Structures are given as structure tokens and as C-alpha cells.
XYZ file of C-alpha atoms in Angstrom:
89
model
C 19.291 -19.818 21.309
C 16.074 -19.374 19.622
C 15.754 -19.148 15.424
C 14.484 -15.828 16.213
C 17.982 -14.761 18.094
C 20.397 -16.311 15.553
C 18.119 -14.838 12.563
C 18.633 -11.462 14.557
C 22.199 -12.029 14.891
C 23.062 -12.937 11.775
C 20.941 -9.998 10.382
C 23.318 -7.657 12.269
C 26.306 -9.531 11.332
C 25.109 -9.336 7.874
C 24.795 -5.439 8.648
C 27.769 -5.253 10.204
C 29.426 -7.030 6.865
C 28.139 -4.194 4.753
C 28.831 -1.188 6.911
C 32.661 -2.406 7.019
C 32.807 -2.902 3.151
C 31.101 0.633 2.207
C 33.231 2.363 4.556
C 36.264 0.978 2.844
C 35.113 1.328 -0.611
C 35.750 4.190 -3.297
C 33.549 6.933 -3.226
C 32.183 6.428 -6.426
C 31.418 2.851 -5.144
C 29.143 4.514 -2.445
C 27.717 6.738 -4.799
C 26.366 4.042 -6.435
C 25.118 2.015 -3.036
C 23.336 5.468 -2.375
C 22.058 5.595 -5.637
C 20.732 2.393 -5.162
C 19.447 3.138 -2.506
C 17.611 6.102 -3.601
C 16.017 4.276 -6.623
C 14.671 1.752 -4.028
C 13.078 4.152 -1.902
C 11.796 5.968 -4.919
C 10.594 2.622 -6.265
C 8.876 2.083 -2.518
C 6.746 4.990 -2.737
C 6.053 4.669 -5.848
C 4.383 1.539 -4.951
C 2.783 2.818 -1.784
C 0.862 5.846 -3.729
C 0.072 3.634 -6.279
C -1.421 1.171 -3.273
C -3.020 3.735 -2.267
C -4.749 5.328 -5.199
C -6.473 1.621 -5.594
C -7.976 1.672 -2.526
C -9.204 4.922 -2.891
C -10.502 3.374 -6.270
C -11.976 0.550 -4.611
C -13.505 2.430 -1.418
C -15.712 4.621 -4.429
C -16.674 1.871 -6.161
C -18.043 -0.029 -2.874
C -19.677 3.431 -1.805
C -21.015 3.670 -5.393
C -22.126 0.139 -5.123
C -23.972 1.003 -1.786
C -25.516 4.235 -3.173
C -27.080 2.147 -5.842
C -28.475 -0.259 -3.606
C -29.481 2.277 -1.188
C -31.490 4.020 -3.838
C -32.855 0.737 -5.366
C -34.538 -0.207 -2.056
C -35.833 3.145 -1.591
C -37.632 3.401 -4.936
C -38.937 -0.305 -4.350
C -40.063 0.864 -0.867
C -41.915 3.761 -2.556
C -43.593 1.160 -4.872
C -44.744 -1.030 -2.146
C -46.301 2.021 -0.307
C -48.254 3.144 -3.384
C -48.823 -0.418 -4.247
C -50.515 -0.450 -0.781
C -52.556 3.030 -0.767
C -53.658 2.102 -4.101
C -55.016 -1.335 -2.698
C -56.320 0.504 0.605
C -58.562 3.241 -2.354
């Protein structure tokens, strides 16, 4: 067997482990596995919108960036032009 089969194996034996021992605990005990579980999904997307709203951040600064840039060469351009008429006259 490969480390990737026994990893999987023991991952469901490990599942297997857990499903056994919630079913046979209290039901306040699985109140609080679900409430655990709960906070960690909250927690998760939490962390995911948060993710998020920084890239969103980032992606305006580069387009920011690139409008700047894009309106710096455009004024030089304009400069060299009249630079150049005005040499032409």
C-alpha cells in the first residue's frame, strides 16, 4: 500500500472513531461538538470574506495604479506631440 492509501485509511478510521463516540455520547456532549462545529464554520467564512474583501482591495489599487500610469503616458505623449509641432513651426 501506498502512503496515500494508509493516510486515507486511517483518515476514515479516524472518522469512523469519532462517529462511534458522538453517537454514544450525551446530548449535551453533541451539542457542544455541533457548537463547535458551528463556530468553525462561522470562523471559516469569516476568513473567506475577509480574503476576499483584500483582494478586492488589492485588484483597485493595481487598477488605480494602472490608471495613473495610463494617464501619465498619455499626458507625456501629448507633450512630445506639442514638443514636436512646436519644433516643426
Amino acid at each position: 500500500m501506498g502512503n496515500k492509501t494508509k493516510g486515507l485509511l486511517a483518515l476514515v478510521g479516524l472518522g469512523a472513531l469519532a462517529y462511534w463516540k458522538y453517537k454514544k455520547s450525551t446530548p449535551e456532549e453533541q451539542q457542544k461538538v455541533k457548537d463547535k462545529i458551528n463556530t468553525a464554520k462561522d470562523n471559516f467564512n469569516k476568513w473567506g470574506n475577509d480574503l476576499k474583501s483584500k483582494a478586492n482591495d488589492v485588484a483597485s489599487q493595481v487598477q488605480n495604479k494602472a490608471n495613473d500610469v495610463a494617464s501619465q503616458v498619455q499626458n507625456k505623449a501629448e507633450d512630445v506631440k506639442s514638443q514636436a509641432e512646436s519644433a516643426i513651426n
